[in-house]
Coordinates of N, CA and C in Angstrom, one line a residue:
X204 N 53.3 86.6 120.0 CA 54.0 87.6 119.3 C 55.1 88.2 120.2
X205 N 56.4 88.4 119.5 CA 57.7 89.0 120.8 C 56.8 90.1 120.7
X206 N 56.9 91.0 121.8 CA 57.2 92.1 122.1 C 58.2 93.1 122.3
X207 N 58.0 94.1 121.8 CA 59.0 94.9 121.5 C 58.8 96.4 122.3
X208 N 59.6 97.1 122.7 CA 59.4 98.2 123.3 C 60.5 99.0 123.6
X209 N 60.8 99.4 124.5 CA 62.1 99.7 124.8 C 63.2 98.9 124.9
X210 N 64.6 99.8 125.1 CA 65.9 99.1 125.0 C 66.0 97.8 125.6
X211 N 66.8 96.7 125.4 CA 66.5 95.8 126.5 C 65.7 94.5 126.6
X212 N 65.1 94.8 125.2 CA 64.2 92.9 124.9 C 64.9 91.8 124.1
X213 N 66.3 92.6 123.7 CA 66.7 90.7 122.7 C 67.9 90.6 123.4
X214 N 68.2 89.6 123.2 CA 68.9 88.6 123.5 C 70.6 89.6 123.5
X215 N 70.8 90.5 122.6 CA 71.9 90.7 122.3 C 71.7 92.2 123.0
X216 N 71.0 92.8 123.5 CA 70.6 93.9 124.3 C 71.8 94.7 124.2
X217 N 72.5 94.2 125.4 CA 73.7 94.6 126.5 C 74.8 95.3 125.4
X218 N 75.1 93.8 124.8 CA 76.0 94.0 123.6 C 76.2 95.3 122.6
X219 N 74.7 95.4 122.2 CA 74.4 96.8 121.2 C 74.4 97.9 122.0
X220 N 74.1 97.6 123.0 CA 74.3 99.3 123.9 C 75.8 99.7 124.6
X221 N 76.5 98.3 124.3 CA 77.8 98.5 125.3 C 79.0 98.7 123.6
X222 N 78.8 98.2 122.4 CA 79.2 99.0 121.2 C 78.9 100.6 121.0
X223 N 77.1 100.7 121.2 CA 76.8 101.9 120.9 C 77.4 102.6 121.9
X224 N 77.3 102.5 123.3 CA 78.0 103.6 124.1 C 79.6 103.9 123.6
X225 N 80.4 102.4 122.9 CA 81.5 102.7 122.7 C 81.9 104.0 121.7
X226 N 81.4 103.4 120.2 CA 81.1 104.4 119.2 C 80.9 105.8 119.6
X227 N 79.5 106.1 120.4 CA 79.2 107.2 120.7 C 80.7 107.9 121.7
X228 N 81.2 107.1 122.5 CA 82.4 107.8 123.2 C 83.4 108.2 122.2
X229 N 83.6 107.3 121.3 CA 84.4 107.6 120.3 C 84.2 109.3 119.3
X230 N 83.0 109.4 119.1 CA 82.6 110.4 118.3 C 82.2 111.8 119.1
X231 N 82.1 111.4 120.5 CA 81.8 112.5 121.2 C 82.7 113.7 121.0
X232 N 82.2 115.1 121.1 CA 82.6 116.2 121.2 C 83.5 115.9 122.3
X233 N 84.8 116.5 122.0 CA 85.7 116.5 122.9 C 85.3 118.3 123.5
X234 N 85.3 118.4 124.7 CA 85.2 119.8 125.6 C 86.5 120.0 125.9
X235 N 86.5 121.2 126.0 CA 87.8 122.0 126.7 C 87.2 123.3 127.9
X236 N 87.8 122.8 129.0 CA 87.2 124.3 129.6 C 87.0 125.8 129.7
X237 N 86.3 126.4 129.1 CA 86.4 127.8 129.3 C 85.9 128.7 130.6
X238 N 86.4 129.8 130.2 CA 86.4 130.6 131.2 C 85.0 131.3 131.8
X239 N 84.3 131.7 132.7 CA 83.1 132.3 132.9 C 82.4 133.2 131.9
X240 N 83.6 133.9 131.4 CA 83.1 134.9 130.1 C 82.6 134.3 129.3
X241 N 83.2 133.0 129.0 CA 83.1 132.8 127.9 C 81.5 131.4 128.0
X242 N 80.5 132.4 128.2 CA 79.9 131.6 129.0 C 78.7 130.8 127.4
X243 N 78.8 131.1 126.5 CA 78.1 130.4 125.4 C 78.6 129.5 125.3
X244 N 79.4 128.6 125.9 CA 79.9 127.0 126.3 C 81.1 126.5 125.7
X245 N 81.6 125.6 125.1 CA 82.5 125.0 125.1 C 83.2 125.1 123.8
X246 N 84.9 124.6 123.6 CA 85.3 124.9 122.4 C 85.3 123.3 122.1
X247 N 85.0 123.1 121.0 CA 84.2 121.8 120.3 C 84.8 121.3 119.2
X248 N 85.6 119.7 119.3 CA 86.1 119.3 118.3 C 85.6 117.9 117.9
X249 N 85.0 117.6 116.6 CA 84.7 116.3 116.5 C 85.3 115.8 115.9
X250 N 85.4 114.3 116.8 CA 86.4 113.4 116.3 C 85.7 112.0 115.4
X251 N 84.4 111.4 115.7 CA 83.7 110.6 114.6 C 84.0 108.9 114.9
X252 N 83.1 108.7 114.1 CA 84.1 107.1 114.1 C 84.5 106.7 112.5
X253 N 85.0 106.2 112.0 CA 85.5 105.5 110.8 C 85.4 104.6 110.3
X254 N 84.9 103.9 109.5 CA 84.2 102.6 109.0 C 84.8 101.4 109.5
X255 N 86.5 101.5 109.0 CA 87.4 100.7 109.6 C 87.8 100.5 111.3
X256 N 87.1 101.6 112.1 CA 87.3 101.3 113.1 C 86.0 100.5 114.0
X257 N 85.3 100.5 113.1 CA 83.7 99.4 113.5 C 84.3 97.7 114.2
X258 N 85.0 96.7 113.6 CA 85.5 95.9 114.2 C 86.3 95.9 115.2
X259 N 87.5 96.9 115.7 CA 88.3 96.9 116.9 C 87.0 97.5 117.8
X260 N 86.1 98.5 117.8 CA 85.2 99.0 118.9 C 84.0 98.0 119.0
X261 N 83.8 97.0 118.4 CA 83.2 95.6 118.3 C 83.9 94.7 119.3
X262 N 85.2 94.6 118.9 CA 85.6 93.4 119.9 C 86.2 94.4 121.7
X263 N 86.5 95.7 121.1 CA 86.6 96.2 122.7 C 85.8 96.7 123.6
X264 N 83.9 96.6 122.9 CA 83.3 96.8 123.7 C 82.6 95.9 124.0
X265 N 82.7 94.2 123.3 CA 82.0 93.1 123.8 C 82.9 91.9 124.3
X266 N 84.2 92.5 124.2 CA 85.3 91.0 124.5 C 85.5 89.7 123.2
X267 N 84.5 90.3 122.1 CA 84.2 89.1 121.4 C 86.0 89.0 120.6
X268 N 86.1 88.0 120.0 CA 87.0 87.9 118.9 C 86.4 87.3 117.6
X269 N 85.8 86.5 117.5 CA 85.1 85.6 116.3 C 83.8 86.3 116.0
X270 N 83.5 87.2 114.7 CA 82.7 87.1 114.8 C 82.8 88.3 113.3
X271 N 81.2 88.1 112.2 CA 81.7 88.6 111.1 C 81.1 90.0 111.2
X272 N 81.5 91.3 110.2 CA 81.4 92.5 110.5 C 81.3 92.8 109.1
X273 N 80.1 93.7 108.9 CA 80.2 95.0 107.9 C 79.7 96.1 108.5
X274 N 80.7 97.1 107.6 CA 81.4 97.3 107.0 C 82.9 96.7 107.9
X275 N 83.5 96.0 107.8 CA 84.9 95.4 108.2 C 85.8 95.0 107.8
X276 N 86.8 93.8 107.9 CA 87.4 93.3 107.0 C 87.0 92.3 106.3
X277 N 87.7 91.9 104.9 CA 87.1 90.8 104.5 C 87.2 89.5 104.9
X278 N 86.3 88.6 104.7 CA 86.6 87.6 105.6 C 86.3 86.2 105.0
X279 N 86.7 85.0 104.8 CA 86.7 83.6 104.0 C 85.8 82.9 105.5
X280 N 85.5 83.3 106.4 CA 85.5 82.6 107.5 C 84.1 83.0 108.1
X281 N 83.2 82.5 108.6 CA 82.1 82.6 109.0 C 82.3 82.3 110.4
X282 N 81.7 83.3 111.3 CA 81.3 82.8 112.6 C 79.7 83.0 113.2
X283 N 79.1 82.4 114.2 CA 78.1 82.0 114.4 C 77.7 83.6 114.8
X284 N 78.5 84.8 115.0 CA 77.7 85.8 114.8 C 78.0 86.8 114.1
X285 N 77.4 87.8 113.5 CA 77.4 88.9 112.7 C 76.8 90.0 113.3
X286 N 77.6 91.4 112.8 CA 77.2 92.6 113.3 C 76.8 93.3 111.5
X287 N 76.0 93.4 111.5 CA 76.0 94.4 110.5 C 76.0 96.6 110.5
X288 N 76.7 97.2 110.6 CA 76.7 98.1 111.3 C 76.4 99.4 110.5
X289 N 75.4 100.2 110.0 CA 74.8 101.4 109.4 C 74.6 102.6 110.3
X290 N 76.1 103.6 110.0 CA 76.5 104.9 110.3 C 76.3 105.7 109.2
X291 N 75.7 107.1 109.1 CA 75.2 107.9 108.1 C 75.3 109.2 108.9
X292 N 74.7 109.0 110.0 CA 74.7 110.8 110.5 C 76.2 111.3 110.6
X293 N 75.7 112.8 110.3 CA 76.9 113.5 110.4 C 77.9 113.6 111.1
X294 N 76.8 113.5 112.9 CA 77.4 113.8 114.1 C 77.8 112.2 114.4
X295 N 77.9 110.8 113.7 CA 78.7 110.1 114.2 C 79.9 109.4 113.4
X296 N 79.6 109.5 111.8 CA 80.0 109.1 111.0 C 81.0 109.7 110.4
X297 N 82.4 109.2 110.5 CA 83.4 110.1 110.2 C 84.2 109.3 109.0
X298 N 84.5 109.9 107.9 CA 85.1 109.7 106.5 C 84.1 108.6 106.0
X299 N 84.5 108.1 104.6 CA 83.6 107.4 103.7 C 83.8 105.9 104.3
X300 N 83.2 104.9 103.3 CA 83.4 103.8 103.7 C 82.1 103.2 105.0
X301 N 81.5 104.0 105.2 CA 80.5 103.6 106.0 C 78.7 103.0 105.2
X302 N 78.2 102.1 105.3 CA 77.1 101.6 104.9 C 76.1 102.1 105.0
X303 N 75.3 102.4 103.9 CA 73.9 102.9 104.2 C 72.7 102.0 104.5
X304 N 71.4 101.9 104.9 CA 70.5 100.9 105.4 C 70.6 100.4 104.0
X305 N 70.4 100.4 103.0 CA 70.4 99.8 101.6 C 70.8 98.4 101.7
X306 N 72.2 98.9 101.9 CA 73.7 98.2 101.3 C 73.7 97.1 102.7
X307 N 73.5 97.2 103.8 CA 73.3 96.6 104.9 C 72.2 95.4 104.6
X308 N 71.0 95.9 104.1 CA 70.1 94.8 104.1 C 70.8 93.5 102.7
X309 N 71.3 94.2 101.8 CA 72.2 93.8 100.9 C 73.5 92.7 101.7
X310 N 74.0 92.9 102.2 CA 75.1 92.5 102.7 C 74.8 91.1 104.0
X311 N 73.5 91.1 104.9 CA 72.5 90.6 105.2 C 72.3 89.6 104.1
X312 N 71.4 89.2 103.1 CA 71.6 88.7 102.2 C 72.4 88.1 101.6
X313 N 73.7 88.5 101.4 CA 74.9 88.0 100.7 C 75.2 86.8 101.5
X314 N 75.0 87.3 102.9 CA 75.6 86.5 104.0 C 74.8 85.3 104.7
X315 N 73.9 85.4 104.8 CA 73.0 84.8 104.6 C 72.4 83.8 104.3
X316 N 72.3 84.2 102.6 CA 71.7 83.1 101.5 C 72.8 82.4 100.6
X317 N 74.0 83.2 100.8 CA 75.0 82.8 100.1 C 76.2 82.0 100.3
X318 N 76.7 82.7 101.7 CA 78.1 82.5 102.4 C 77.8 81.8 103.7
X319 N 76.9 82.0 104.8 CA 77.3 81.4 105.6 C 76.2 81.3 106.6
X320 N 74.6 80.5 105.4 CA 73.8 80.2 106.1 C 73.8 79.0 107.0
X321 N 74.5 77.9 107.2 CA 75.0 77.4 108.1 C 75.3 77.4 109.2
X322 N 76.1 78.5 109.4 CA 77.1 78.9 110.5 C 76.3 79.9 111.4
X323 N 76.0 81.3 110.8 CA 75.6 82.2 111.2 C 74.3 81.9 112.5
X324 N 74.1 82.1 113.2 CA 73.0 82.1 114.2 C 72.5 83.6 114.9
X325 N 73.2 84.2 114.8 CA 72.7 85.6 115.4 C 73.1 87.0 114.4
X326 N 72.0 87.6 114.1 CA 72.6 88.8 113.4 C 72.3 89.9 114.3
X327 N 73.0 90.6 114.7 CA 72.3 92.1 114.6 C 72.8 92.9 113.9
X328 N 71.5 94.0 113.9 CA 71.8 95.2 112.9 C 72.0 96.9 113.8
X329 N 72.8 97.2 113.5 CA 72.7 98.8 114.6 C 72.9 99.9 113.6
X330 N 71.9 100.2 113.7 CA 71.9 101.8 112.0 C 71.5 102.9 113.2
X331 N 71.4 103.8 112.4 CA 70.8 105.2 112.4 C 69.9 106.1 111.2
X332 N 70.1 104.8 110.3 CA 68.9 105.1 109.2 C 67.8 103.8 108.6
X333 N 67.7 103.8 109.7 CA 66.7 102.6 109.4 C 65.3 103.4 108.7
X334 N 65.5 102.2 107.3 CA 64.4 102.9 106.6 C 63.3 101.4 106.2
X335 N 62.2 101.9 106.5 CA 60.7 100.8 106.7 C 60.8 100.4 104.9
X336 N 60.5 101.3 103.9 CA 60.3 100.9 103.2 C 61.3 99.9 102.9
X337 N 62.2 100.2 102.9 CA 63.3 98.7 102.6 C 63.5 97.6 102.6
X338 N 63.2 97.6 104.3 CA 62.9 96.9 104.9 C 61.8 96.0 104.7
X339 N 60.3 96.6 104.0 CA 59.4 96.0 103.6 C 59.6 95.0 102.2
X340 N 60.5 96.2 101.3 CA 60.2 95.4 100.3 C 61.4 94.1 100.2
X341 N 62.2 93.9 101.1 CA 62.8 92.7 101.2 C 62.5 92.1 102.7
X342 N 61.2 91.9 102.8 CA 60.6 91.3 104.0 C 60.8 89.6 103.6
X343 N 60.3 89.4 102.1 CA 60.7 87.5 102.1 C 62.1 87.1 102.1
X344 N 63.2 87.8 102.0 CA 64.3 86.9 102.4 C 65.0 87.9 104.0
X345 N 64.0 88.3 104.5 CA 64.0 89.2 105.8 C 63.8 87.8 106.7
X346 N 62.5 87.5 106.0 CA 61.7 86.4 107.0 C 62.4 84.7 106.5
X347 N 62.8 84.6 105.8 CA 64.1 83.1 105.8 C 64.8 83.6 106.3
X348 N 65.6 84.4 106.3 CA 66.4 84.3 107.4 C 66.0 84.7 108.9
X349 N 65.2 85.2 109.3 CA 64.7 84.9 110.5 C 64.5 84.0 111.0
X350 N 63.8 82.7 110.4 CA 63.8 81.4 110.6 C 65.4 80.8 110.3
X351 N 66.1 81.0 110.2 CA 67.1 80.5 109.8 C 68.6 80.8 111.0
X352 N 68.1 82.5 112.0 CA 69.1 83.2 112.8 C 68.0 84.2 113.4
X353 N 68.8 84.3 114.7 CA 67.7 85.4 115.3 C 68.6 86.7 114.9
X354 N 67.4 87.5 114.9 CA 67.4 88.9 114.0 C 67.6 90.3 115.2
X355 N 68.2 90.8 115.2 CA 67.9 91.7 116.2 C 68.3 93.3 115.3
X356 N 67.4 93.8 115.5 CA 67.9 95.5 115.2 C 67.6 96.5 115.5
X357 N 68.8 97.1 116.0 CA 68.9 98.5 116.9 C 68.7 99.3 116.2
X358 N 68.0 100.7 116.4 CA 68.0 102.2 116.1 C 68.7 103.0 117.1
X359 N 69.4 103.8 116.4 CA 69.8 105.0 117.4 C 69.7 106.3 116.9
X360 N 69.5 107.5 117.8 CA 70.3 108.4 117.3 C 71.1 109.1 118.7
X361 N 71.8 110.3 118.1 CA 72.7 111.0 119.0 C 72.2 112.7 118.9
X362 N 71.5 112.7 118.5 CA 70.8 114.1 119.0 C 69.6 114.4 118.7
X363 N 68.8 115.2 119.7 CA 69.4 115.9 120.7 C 70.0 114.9 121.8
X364 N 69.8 114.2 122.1 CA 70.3 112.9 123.2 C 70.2 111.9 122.4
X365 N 71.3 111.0 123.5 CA 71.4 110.2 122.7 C 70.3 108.9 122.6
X366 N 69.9 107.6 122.1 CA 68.9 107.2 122.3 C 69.1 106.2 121.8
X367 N 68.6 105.1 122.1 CA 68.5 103.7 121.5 C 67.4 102.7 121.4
X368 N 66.9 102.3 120.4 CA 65.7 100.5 120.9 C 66.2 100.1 120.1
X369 N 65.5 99.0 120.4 CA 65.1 97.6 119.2 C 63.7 97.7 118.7
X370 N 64.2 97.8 117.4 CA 62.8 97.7 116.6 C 62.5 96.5 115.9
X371 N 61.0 96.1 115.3 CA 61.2 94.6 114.4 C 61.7 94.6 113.0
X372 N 62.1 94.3 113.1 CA 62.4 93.6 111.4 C 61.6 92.6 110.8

């Protein structure tokens, strides 16, 4: 049986933490310095990330070019990897158009069984609402395509710190 534990056991590791650190830089509270008085801390603007900006912070924080994305653009074209990407919290998700774990496991699926079981060889998933029951009750086309692409999926959150694993699917 794989083992699972902390950050750092699949294959695509590096990748989801070198996206996620992106994202998270993207969404971080910008600081401005204040003065000693003003010593209850910082003046605080958040800037977020945007659904549409999930593919350019994809290929600028892994070098990739080829490779398919949801929420992203549409695409006729399969390549041998996929990001599926589920943003929901407040503190990183900025305007609509972002995927809930639902619509992700959904979209997984489409892609999958439909479009471009062939091609596809690696998925990962990186949410912040990863939800079990869901995930349970589409465990049989969970587990075809696991036999079919290796599966990888990240959890994060961003507060109180920020945090990341791999959990199973």
């Amino acid at each position: 049986m794989e083992e699972y534990g902390g950050f750092g056991n699949g294959e695509f590791s590096e990748i989801a933490n070198s996206i996620l650190g992106e994202m998270y830089r993207e969404s971080r509270l910008e600081e401005g310095l204040l003065s000693d008085e003003e010593i209850m801390g910082t003046k605080r603007i958040r800037t977020g990330v945007r659904s549409e900006q999930i593919p350019e912070i994809i290929r600028s924080a892994t070098g990739m070019t080829e490779f398919n994305c949801y929420p992203g653009y549409p695409s006729n074209t399969c390549y041998q990897t996929a990001f599926f990407i589920s943003l929901n919290s407040k503190l990183i998700a900025r305007s609509s158009g972002h995927l809930h774990f639902r619509k992700i496991v959904e979209r997984i699926k489409e892609h999958m069984l439909l479009k471009c079981e062939r091609t596809t060889r690696n998925i990962i998933i990186i949410t912040d609402s990863w939800d079990a029951r869901i995930a349970s009750n589409e465990q049989t086309y969970i587990n075809k395509i696991k036999s079919q692409a290796n599966v990888e999926l990240y959890f994060f959150a961003v507060s109180p710190v920020f945090f990341v694993t791999r959990v199973p699917i």
